[in-house]
PDB file of C-alpha atoms in Angstrom:
ATOM      1  CA  UNK A   1      -8.137 -14.722 -19.266  1.00 40.00           C
ATOM      2  CA  UNK A   2      -5.912 -15.053 -16.272  1.00 47.00           C
ATOM      3  CA  UNK A   3      -4.520 -18.741 -15.111  1.00 51.00           C
ATOM      4  CA  UNK A   4      -5.375 -19.209 -11.252  1.00 49.00           C
ATOM      5  CA  UNK A   5      -2.605 -21.483  -9.452  1.00 54.00           C
ATOM      6  CA  UNK A   6      -5.140 -24.827  -8.098  1.00 43.00           C
ATOM      7  CA  UNK A   7      -3.470 -25.831  -4.933  1.00 46.00           C
ATOM      8  CA  UNK A   8      -3.508 -21.782  -3.393  1.00 69.00           C
ATOM      9  CA  UNK A   9      -5.410 -19.992  -5.622  1.00 88.00           C
ATOM     10  CA  UNK A  10      -3.121 -16.533  -5.818  1.00 96.00           C
ATOM     11  CA  UNK A  11      -3.808 -15.136  -9.312  1.00 97.00           C
ATOM     12  CA  UNK A  12      -0.884 -15.388 -11.777  1.00 97.00           C
ATOM     13  CA  UNK A  13      -1.181 -12.946 -13.975  1.00 97.00           C
ATOM     14  CA  UNK A  14       0.003 -13.238 -17.888  1.00 97.00           C
ATOM     15  CA  UNK A  15       3.038  -9.950 -18.754  1.00 97.00           C
ATOM     16  CA  UNK A  16      -0.181  -8.093 -20.825  1.00 97.00           C
ATOM     17  CA  UNK A  17      -1.876  -7.892 -17.940  1.00 97.00           C
ATOM     18  CA  UNK A  18       0.205  -7.295 -15.909  1.00 98.00           C
ATOM     19  CA  UNK A  19       1.175  -3.575 -18.284  1.00 97.00           C
ATOM     20  CA  UNK A  20      -3.038  -3.320 -17.655  1.00 97.00           C
ATOM     21  CA  UNK A  21      -1.801  -3.124 -13.769  1.00 98.00           C
ATOM     22  CA  UNK A  22       0.999  -0.680 -14.188  1.00 98.00           C
ATOM     23  CA  UNK A  23      -1.626   0.687 -15.855  1.00 98.00           C
ATOM     24  CA  UNK A  24      -3.462   1.379 -12.825  1.00 98.00           C
ATOM     25  CA  UNK A  25      -0.464   1.768 -10.868  1.00 98.00           C
ATOM     26  CA  UNK A  26       0.269   5.043 -12.739  1.00 98.00           C
ATOM     27  CA  UNK A  27      -3.438   6.201 -12.415  1.00 98.00           C
ATOM     28  CA  UNK A  28      -2.876   5.475  -8.359  1.00 98.00           C
ATOM     29  CA  UNK A  29      -0.323   7.230  -8.508  1.00 98.00           C
ATOM     30  CA  UNK A  30      -0.971  10.651  -9.662  1.00 98.00           C
ATOM     31  CA  UNK A  31      -4.486  11.012  -7.636  1.00 98.00           C
ATOM     32  CA  UNK A  32      -2.164  10.543  -5.181  1.00 98.00           C
ATOM     33  CA  UNK A  33       0.454  13.093  -5.601  1.00 98.00           C
ATOM     34  CA  UNK A  34      -2.587  15.396  -6.513  1.00 98.00           C
ATOM     35  CA  UNK A  35      -3.666  14.232  -3.664  1.00 98.00           C
ATOM     36  CA  UNK A  36      -0.917  14.909  -0.874  1.00 98.00           C
ATOM     37  CA  UNK A  37      -0.145  17.407  -3.042  1.00 98.00           C
ATOM     38  CA  UNK A  38      -3.993  19.642  -2.461  1.00 98.00           C
ATOM     39  CA  UNK A  39      -3.116  18.295   1.577  1.00 98.00           C
ATOM     40  CA  UNK A  40      -3.589  21.584   3.794  1.00 98.00           C
ATOM     41  CA  UNK A  41      -4.201  23.293   7.470  1.00 98.00           C
ATOM     42  CA  UNK A  42      -7.407  24.230   5.919  1.00 98.00           C
ATOM     43  CA  UNK A  43      -8.836  21.719   4.750  1.00 98.00           C
ATOM     44  CA  UNK A  44     -11.663  19.013   4.901  1.00 98.00           C
ATOM     45  CA  UNK A  45     -11.225  15.077   4.065  1.00 98.00           C
ATOM     46  CA  UNK A  46     -13.932  15.604   1.676  1.00 98.00           C
ATOM     47  CA  UNK A  47     -12.337  18.055  -0.445  1.00 98.00           C
ATOM     48  CA  UNK A  48      -9.924  15.364  -0.564  1.00 98.00           C
ATOM     49  CA  UNK A  49     -11.094  12.838  -1.136  1.00 98.00           C
ATOM     50  CA  UNK A  50     -13.378  14.525  -4.152  1.00 98.00           C
ATOM     51  CA  UNK A  51      -9.528  15.304  -5.560  1.00 98.00           C
ATOM     52  CA  UNK A  52      -8.504  12.007  -6.004  1.00 98.00           C
ATOM     53  CA  UNK A  53     -11.849  11.189  -6.956  1.00 98.00           C
ATOM     54  CA  UNK A  54     -11.729  13.375 -10.371  1.00 98.00           C
ATOM     55  CA  UNK A  55      -8.097  12.407 -10.745  1.00 98.00           C
ATOM     56  CA  UNK A  56      -9.255   9.063 -11.713  1.00 98.00           C
ATOM     57  CA  UNK A  57     -12.699   9.436 -13.689  1.00 98.00           C
ATOM     58  CA  UNK A  58     -10.694  11.959 -15.275  1.00 98.00           C
ATOM     59  CA  UNK A  59      -8.002   8.676 -16.308  1.00 98.00           C
ATOM     60  CA  UNK A  60     -10.644   7.004 -17.458  1.00 98.00           C
ATOM     61  CA  UNK A  61     -10.570   4.535 -14.627  1.00 98.00           C
ATOM     62  CA  UNK A  62     -13.058   4.292 -11.761  1.00 98.00           C
ATOM     63  CA  UNK A  63     -12.327   4.052  -7.473  1.00 98.00           C
ATOM     64  CA  UNK A  64     -11.675   0.698  -7.007  1.00 98.00           C
ATOM     65  CA  UNK A  65     -13.128   1.212  -2.994  1.00 98.00           C
ATOM     66  CA  UNK A  66     -16.107   3.642  -3.686  1.00 98.00           C
ATOM     67  CA  UNK A  67     -18.737   0.657  -3.141  1.00 97.00           C
ATOM     68  CA  UNK A  68     -16.399  -1.479  -1.727  1.00 97.00           C
ATOM     69  CA  UNK A  69     -18.000  -4.009   0.830  1.00 97.00           C
ATOM     70  CA  UNK A  70     -20.449  -0.287   1.338  1.00 97.00           C
ATOM     71  CA  UNK A  71     -18.034   1.548   1.923  1.00 98.00           C
ATOM     72  CA  UNK A  72     -18.452   5.203   0.965  1.00 98.00           C
ATOM     73  CA  UNK A  73     -15.625   7.758  -0.365  1.00 98.00           C
ATOM     74  CA  UNK A  74     -12.989   6.624  -3.175  1.00 98.00           C
ATOM     75  CA  UNK A  75      -9.873   6.944  -0.877  1.00 98.00           C
ATOM     76  CA  UNK A  76      -9.609   6.202   3.136  1.00 98.00           C
ATOM     77  CA  UNK A  77      -8.341   9.023   4.959  1.00 98.00           C
ATOM     78  CA  UNK A  78      -6.867   8.167   8.133  1.00 98.00           C
ATOM     79  CA  UNK A  79      -5.825  11.608  10.768  1.00 98.00           C
ATOM     80  CA  UNK A  80      -3.051  10.989  13.286  1.00 98.00           C
ATOM     81  CA  UNK A  81      -3.836   8.014  16.040  1.00 98.00           C
ATOM     82  CA  UNK A  82      -6.326   6.725  12.777  1.00 98.00           C
ATOM     83  CA  UNK A  83      -4.074   3.772  11.669  1.00 98.00           C
ATOM     84  CA  UNK A  84      -5.974   2.871   8.397  1.00 98.00           C
ATOM     85  CA  UNK A  85      -9.558   2.891   6.842  1.00 98.00           C
ATOM     86  CA  UNK A  86     -10.758   6.453   8.203  1.00 98.00           C
ATOM     87  CA  UNK A  87     -13.343   7.546   5.699  1.00 98.00           C
ATOM     88  CA  UNK A  88     -13.558  11.345   4.478  1.00 98.00           C
ATOM     89  CA  UNK A  89     -15.635  13.801   6.042  1.00 98.00           C
ATOM     90  CA  UNK A  90     -16.270  17.169   7.637  1.00 98.00           C
ATOM     91  CA  UNK A  91     -12.936  16.722   9.105  1.00 98.00           C
ATOM     92  CA  UNK A  92     -10.949  20.294   8.941  1.00 98.00           C
ATOM     93  CA  UNK A  93      -7.271  19.580   9.224  1.00 98.00           C
ATOM     94  CA  UNK A  94      -4.730  21.444  10.898  1.00 98.00           C
ATOM     95  CA  UNK A  95      -1.069  22.254  10.388  1.00 97.00           C
ATOM     96  CA  UNK A  96       0.978  19.118  12.627  1.00 97.00           C
ATOM     97  CA  UNK A  97      -1.471  15.942  11.525  1.00 98.00           C
ATOM     98  CA  UNK A  98      -0.121  13.138  10.086  1.00 98.00           C
ATOM     99  CA  UNK A  99      -2.483  11.951   7.367  1.00 98.00           C
ATOM    100  CA  UNK A 100      -2.569   8.311   5.819  1.00 98.00           C
ATOM    101  CA  UNK A 101      -3.808   8.613   1.836  1.00 98.00           C
ATOM    102  CA  UNK A 102      -4.796   5.799   0.714  1.00 98.00           C
ATOM    103  CA  UNK A 103      -6.674   4.984  -2.621  1.00 98.00           C
ATOM    104  CA  UNK A 104      -6.717   2.418  -5.831  1.00 98.00           C
ATOM    105  CA  UNK A 105      -8.546   2.699  -9.598  1.00 98.00           C
ATOM    106  CA  UNK A 106      -9.481   0.359 -12.333  1.00 98.00           C
ATOM    107  CA  UNK A 107      -8.367   0.066 -15.601  1.00 98.00           C
ATOM    108  CA  UNK A 108      -9.804  -1.904 -18.089  1.00 97.00           C
ATOM    109  CA  UNK A 109     -10.732  -4.816 -14.797  1.00 98.00           C
ATOM    110  CA  UNK A 110      -7.244  -3.772 -13.162  1.00 98.00           C
ATOM    111  CA  UNK A 111      -6.738  -2.848 -10.140  1.00 98.00           C
ATOM    112  CA  UNK A 112      -4.376  -0.844  -8.238  1.00 98.00           C
ATOM    113  CA  UNK A 113      -3.399  -0.246  -4.647  1.00 98.00           C
ATOM    114  CA  UNK A 114      -0.790   2.546  -3.363  1.00 98.00           C
ATOM    115  CA  UNK A 115      -0.361   4.657   0.097  1.00 99.00           C
ATOM    116  CA  UNK A 116       1.197   7.455   1.664  1.00 98.00           C
ATOM    117  CA  UNK A 117       1.249   9.193   4.317  1.00 98.00           C
ATOM    118  CA  UNK A 118       1.941  13.343   3.970  1.00 98.00           C
ATOM    119  CA  UNK A 119       2.745  16.134   7.600  1.00 97.00           C
ATOM    120  CA  UNK A 120       0.259  19.046   6.861  1.00 98.00           C
ATOM    121  CA  UNK A 121       2.206  22.229   7.741  1.00 96.00           C
ATOM    122  CA  UNK A 122       5.317  21.620   9.692  1.00 89.00           C
ATOM    123  CA  UNK A 123       4.713  17.770  10.727  1.00 87.00           C
ATOM    124  CA  UNK A 124       6.556  16.618  14.530  1.00 93.00           C
ATOM    125  CA  UNK A 125       9.424  15.877  14.005  1.00 95.00           C
ATOM    126  CA  UNK A 126       7.800  11.886  15.851  1.00 96.00           C
ATOM    127  CA  UNK A 127       5.560  12.487  12.900  1.00 97.00           C
ATOM    128  CA  UNK A 128       8.116  12.721  10.693  1.00 97.00           C
ATOM    129  CA  UNK A 129       9.985  10.683  11.502  1.00 98.00           C
ATOM    130  CA  UNK A 130       7.714   7.762  12.665  1.00 98.00           C
ATOM    131  CA  UNK A 131       6.283   8.011   8.464  1.00 98.00           C
ATOM    132  CA  UNK A 132      10.242   7.877   7.221  1.00 98.00           C
ATOM    133  CA  UNK A 133      10.637   4.764   8.499  1.00 98.00           C
ATOM    134  CA  UNK A 134       7.042   2.980   7.656  1.00 98.00           C
ATOM    135  CA  UNK A 135       7.791   4.267   4.533  1.00 98.00           C
ATOM    136  CA  UNK A 136      11.511   2.376   4.411  1.00 98.00           C
ATOM    137  CA  UNK A 137      10.029  -0.761   6.271  1.00 98.00           C
ATOM    138  CA  UNK A 138       7.498  -1.425   2.880  1.00 99.00           C
ATOM    139  CA  UNK A 139      11.044  -0.784   0.420  1.00 98.00           C
ATOM    140  CA  UNK A 140      12.810  -3.464   2.451  1.00 98.00           C
ATOM    141  CA  UNK A 141       9.760  -5.513   2.820  1.00 98.00           C
ATOM    142  CA  UNK A 142       9.803  -4.432  -1.442  1.00 98.00           C
ATOM    143  CA  UNK A 143      13.070  -5.398  -1.982  1.00 98.00           C
ATOM    144  CA  UNK A 144      12.938  -8.519   0.104  1.00 98.00           C
ATOM    145  CA  UNK A 145      10.838 -10.120  -2.577  1.00 98.00           C
ATOM    146  CA  UNK A 146      12.392 -12.769  -5.326  1.00 98.00           C
ATOM    147  CA  UNK A 147      10.552 -15.653  -7.241  1.00 98.00           C
ATOM    148  CA  UNK A 148      11.520 -18.563  -5.726  1.00 97.00           C
ATOM    149  CA  UNK A 149      11.568 -17.009  -2.506  1.00 98.00           C
ATOM    150  CA  UNK A 150       9.103 -16.830  -0.337  1.00 98.00           C
ATOM    151  CA  UNK A 151       6.325 -13.870   1.500  1.00 98.00           C
ATOM    152  CA  UNK A 152       7.873 -14.447   4.820  1.00 98.00           C
ATOM    153  CA  UNK A 153      11.153 -13.094   3.026  1.00 98.00           C
ATOM    154  CA  UNK A 154       8.847 -10.036   2.997  1.00 98.00           C
ATOM    155  CA  UNK A 155       6.887 -10.519   6.216  1.00 98.00           C
ATOM    156  CA  UNK A 156      10.805 -10.847   7.716  1.00 98.00           C
ATOM    157  CA  UNK A 157      12.422  -8.297   6.220  1.00 98.00           C
ATOM    158  CA  UNK A 158       9.734  -5.256   6.871  1.00 98.00           C
ATOM    159  CA  UNK A 159       9.855  -6.513  10.212  1.00 98.00           C
ATOM    160  CA  UNK A 160      14.087  -6.554  10.645  1.00 98.00           C
ATOM    161  CA  UNK A 161      13.784  -3.030  10.286  1.00 98.00           C
ATOM    162  CA  UNK A 162      12.281  -1.789  11.767  1.00 98.00           C
ATOM    163  CA  UNK A 163      13.541  -3.722  14.979  1.00 98.00           C
ATOM    164  CA  UNK A 164      16.594  -2.764  13.927  1.00 98.00           C
ATOM    165  CA  UNK A 165      15.540   0.995  14.376  1.00 98.00           C
ATOM    166  CA  UNK A 166      16.739   3.167  17.009  1.00 94.00           C
ATOM    167  CA  UNK A 167      12.829   4.162  17.706  1.00 94.00           C
ATOM    168  CA  UNK A 168      10.809   1.116  19.197  1.00 96.00           C
ATOM    169  CA  UNK A 169       7.600   1.494  16.958  1.00 98.00           C
ATOM    170  CA  UNK A 170       4.642  -0.634  16.602  1.00 98.00           C
ATOM    171  CA  UNK A 171       4.372  -2.833  13.617  1.00 98.00           C
ATOM    172  CA  UNK A 172      -0.036  -3.362  12.404  1.00 98.00           C
ATOM    173  CA  UNK A 173       0.248  -7.209  12.456  1.00 97.00           C
ATOM    174  CA  UNK A 174      -3.644  -6.825  12.286  1.00 96.00           C
ATOM    175  CA  UNK A 175      -3.964  -5.607   8.601  1.00 97.00           C
ATOM    176  CA  UNK A 176      -1.564  -6.704   6.005  1.00 98.00           C
ATOM    177  CA  UNK A 177      -0.985  -6.890   2.261  1.00 98.00           C
ATOM    178  CA  UNK A 178      -2.208  -8.724  -0.556  1.00 98.00           C
ATOM    179  CA  UNK A 179      -2.293 -10.460  -3.411  1.00 98.00           C
ATOM    180  CA  UNK A 180      -4.038  -7.296  -6.084  1.00 98.00           C
ATOM    181  CA  UNK A 181      -5.047  -8.237  -9.566  1.00 98.00           C
ATOM    182  CA  UNK A 182      -8.402  -8.752 -11.446  1.00 98.00           C
ATOM    183  CA  UNK A 183     -10.034  -7.957  -7.841  1.00 98.00           C
ATOM    184  CA  UNK A 184      -8.415  -5.541  -4.936  1.00 97.00           C
ATOM    185  CA  UNK A 185      -8.396  -8.092  -2.670  1.00 97.00           C
ATOM    186  CA  UNK A 186      -7.028 -11.515  -3.422  1.00 97.00           C
ATOM    187  CA  UNK A 187      -4.856 -14.174  -2.041  1.00 97.00           C
ATOM    188  CA  UNK A 188      -2.003 -14.003  -0.627  1.00 98.00           C
ATOM    189  CA  UNK A 189      -1.946 -13.021   2.641  1.00 98.00           C
ATOM    190  CA  UNK A 190       0.840 -10.514   3.073  1.00 98.00           C
ATOM    191  CA  UNK A 191       2.107  -9.668   7.145  1.00 98.00           C
ATOM    192  CA  UNK A 192       3.763  -7.352   7.821  1.00 98.00           C
ATOM    193  CA  UNK A 193       5.390  -9.621  10.992  1.00 98.00           C
ATOM    194  CA  UNK A 194       6.948 -13.239   9.749  1.00 98.00           C
ATOM    195  CA  UNK A 195       9.795 -15.752   9.687  1.00 97.00           C
ATOM    196  CA  UNK A 196      11.829 -16.170   6.139  1.00 98.00           C
ATOM    197  CA  UNK A 197      11.261 -18.937   3.927  1.00 98.00           C
ATOM    198  CA  UNK A 198       7.211 -19.575   5.052  1.00 98.00           C
ATOM    199  CA  UNK A 199       4.341 -19.260   3.688  1.00 97.00           C
ATOM    200  CA  UNK A 200       3.195 -19.351  -0.296  1.00 97.00           C
ATOM    201  CA  UNK A 201       6.102 -19.211  -3.130  1.00 97.00           C
ATOM    202  CA  UNK A 202       7.111 -16.034  -4.767  1.00 98.00           C
ATOM    203  CA  UNK A 203       6.330 -17.101  -8.579  1.00 97.00           C
ATOM    204  CA  UNK A 204       6.511 -15.058 -11.353  1.00 97.00           C
ATOM    205  CA  UNK A 205       2.823 -13.244 -12.513  1.00 97.00           C
ATOM    206  CA  UNK A 206       2.244 -13.048  -8.972  1.00 98.00           C
ATOM    207  CA  UNK A 207       0.741  -9.575  -7.812  1.00 98.00           C
ATOM    208  CA  UNK A 208       1.382  -7.954  -4.863  1.00 98.00           C
ATOM    209  CA  UNK A 209       0.683  -4.099  -2.099  1.00 98.00           C
ATOM    210  CA  UNK A 210       3.005  -4.941   0.144  1.00 98.00           C
ATOM    211  CA  UNK A 211       1.206  -1.892   3.270  1.00 98.00           C
ATOM    212  CA  UNK A 212       3.145  -1.624   6.177  1.00 98.00           C
ATOM    213  CA  UNK A 213       1.067   0.392   9.572  1.00 98.00           C
ATOM    214  CA  UNK A 214       3.797   1.114  12.187  1.00 98.00           C
ATOM    215  CA  UNK A 215       2.364   3.289  14.908  1.00 98.00           C
ATOM    216  CA  UNK A 216       4.526   5.471  17.356  1.00 98.00           C
ATOM    217  CA  UNK A 217       3.321   3.935  20.992  1.00 98.00           C
ATOM    218  CA  UNK A 218       1.973   0.004  20.836  1.00 98.00           C
ATOM    219  CA  UNK A 219      -0.078  -1.631  17.807  1.00 98.00           C
ATOM    220  CA  UNK A 220      -2.661  -3.503  19.464  1.00 98.00           C
ATOM    221  CA  UNK A 221      -5.800  -1.075  17.909  1.00 98.00           C
ATOM    222  CA  UNK A 222     -10.038  -0.959  17.815  1.00 98.00           C
ATOM    223  CA  UNK A 223     -12.459  -0.529  14.434  1.00 98.00           C
ATOM    224  CA  UNK A 224     -14.611   3.283  15.842  1.00 98.00           C
ATOM    225  CA  UNK A 225     -18.796   2.313  15.131  1.00 98.00           C
ATOM    226  CA  UNK A 226     -18.140   3.813  11.891  1.00 98.00           C
ATOM    227  CA  UNK A 227     -17.000  -0.256  11.232  1.00 98.00           C
ATOM    228  CA  UNK A 228     -14.298   0.744   9.288  1.00 98.00           C
ATOM    229  CA  UNK A 229     -11.812   3.096  10.829  1.00 98.00           C
ATOM    230  CA  UNK A 230      -8.372   1.492  12.852  1.00 98.00           C
ATOM    231  CA  UNK A 231      -7.823   2.962  15.182  1.00 98.00           C
ATOM    232  CA  UNK A 232      -4.194   3.318  18.374  1.00 98.00           C
ATOM    233  CA  UNK A 233      -5.956   2.179  21.474  1.00 98.00           C
ATOM    234  CA  UNK A 234      -2.630   4.318  22.610  1.00 98.00           C
ATOM    235  CA  UNK A 235      -4.009   6.911  21.203  1.00 98.00           C
ATOM    236  CA  UNK A 236      -0.541   7.375  19.805  1.00 98.00           C
ATOM    237  CA  UNK A 237       0.300   8.874  15.660  1.00 98.00           C
ATOM    238  CA  UNK A 238       0.139   5.818  12.847  1.00 98.00           C
ATOM    239  CA  UNK A 239       1.490   5.082   9.304  1.00 98.00           C
ATOM    240  CA  UNK A 240       0.968   3.485   6.676  1.00 98.00           C
ATOM    241  CA  UNK A 241       2.770   3.282   3.323  1.00 99.00           C
ATOM    242  CA  UNK A 242       1.956   1.368   0.666  1.00 99.00           C
ATOM    243  CA  UNK A 243       3.077  -0.573  -3.389  1.00 99.00           C
ATOM    244  CA  UNK A 244       2.009  -2.589  -5.559  1.00 99.00           C
ATOM    245  CA  UNK A 245       4.581  -4.826  -7.103  1.00 98.00           C
ATOM    246  CA  UNK A 246       5.578  -7.796  -8.992  1.00 98.00           C
ATOM    247  CA  UNK A 247       9.281  -9.776  -9.379  1.00 98.00           C
ATOM    248  CA  UNK A 248       9.729 -10.343 -13.200  1.00 98.00           C
ATOM    249  CA  UNK A 249      12.446 -12.342 -14.323  1.00 97.00           C
ATOM    250  CA  UNK A 250      14.723  -9.431 -14.656  1.00 97.00           C
ATOM    251  CA  UNK A 251      14.121  -8.129 -11.247  1.00 98.00           C
ATOM    252  CA  UNK A 252      10.874  -6.341  -8.796  1.00 98.00           C
ATOM    253  CA  UNK A 253       8.503  -3.623 -10.496  1.00 98.00           C
ATOM    254  CA  UNK A 254       6.092  -1.232  -8.578  1.00 98.00           C
ATOM    255  CA  UNK A 255       3.702  -1.181 -10.526  1.00 98.00           C
ATOM    256  CA  UNK A 256       2.819   1.898  -8.269  1.00 98.00           C
ATOM    257  CA  UNK A 257       5.791   3.984  -8.594  1.00 98.00           C
ATOM    258  CA  UNK A 258       6.259   7.209 -11.619  1.00 98.00           C
ATOM    259  CA  UNK A 259       9.750   5.306 -11.858  1.00 98.00           C
ATOM    260  CA  UNK A 260       8.538   1.007 -10.855  1.00 98.00           C
ATOM    261  CA  UNK A 261      10.906   1.572  -7.388  1.00 98.00           C
ATOM    262  CA  UNK A 262      13.935   1.895 -10.708  1.00 98.00           C
ATOM    263  CA  UNK A 263      15.649   4.867  -7.824  1.00 98.00           C
ATOM    264  CA  UNK A 264      14.792   3.497  -4.041  1.00 98.00           C
ATOM    265  CA  UNK A 265      15.846  -0.056  -6.064  1.00 98.00           C
ATOM    266  CA  UNK A 266      18.980   0.236  -7.073  1.00 98.00           C
ATOM    267  CA  UNK A 267      19.365   1.818  -3.574  1.00 98.00           C
ATOM    268  CA  UNK A 268      19.054  -0.835  -2.142  1.00 98.00           C
ATOM    269  CA  UNK A 269      21.435  -2.842  -4.449  1.00 98.00           C
ATOM    270  CA  UNK A 270      17.981  -4.423  -5.675  1.00 98.00           C
ATOM    271  CA  UNK A 271      17.612  -5.317  -9.659  1.00 98.00           C
ATOM    272  CA  UNK A 272      15.054  -3.239 -11.543  1.00 98.00           C
ATOM    273  CA  UNK A 273      12.277  -5.396 -13.846  1.00 97.00           C
ATOM    274  CA  UNK A 274      10.145  -3.655 -16.176  1.00 98.00           C
ATOM    275  CA  UNK A 275       7.941  -5.232 -18.892  1.00 96.00           C
ATOM    276  CA  UNK A 276       7.070  -1.760 -20.112  1.00 75.00           C
ATOM    277  CA  UNK A 277       6.736   1.391 -19.107  1.00 58.00           C
TER     278      UNK A 277
END
């Protein structure tokens, strides 16, 4: 059974439990890769959701999202000005659309959670640049995690990277990353803006979902009448990337990346620390 730090309520996993989370993470990685490959003009978001569901279920896993607080689908698919939590349905994708696909899976009680943004056909230069900025902001946040460091180190790294870019992007502060393990959402929150050295301490056995959301315009947002889909108020495009990760004694292990994060961590000069693979 997992142990909990009494003061913070943060779930601390054993090495064996983190290996179990890795199995869930690989299912999510496969589901996202397969679904992203299926993206094309003319397909509906419901059809893409079915692709992800088939991969997850055929792996013997259970979708994390389906039924969560009443959510009706396996994935969240957010299109263009939708930031997060878009519900798959009859919407037909068109060339040039930008879509974020968010997916979770459960294997033997352990959760993995990840998101990618892809272009339908030929994406605009603006949308492609925004997606890449979001992806790299996520990796800078992941790379800032250290044993004995603080959650604010991750938040600050994301914010600092975005602020360093020549293009001014909006950082959505209303939605955050989170702890993850035997439940999909757990303490602590992992904000996408913040100060280094603040927040809960990063310790062995902590697993975190890091998920920046950036907008091409202002980050102000609203929830639609379906009570799920979050959209930009100014209609600007949004992108969302996410990985589940942990910090071991050897370095960082990205549980939802097929290579465990090794290639990107090497680019950042950050130690890679898998427990097993």
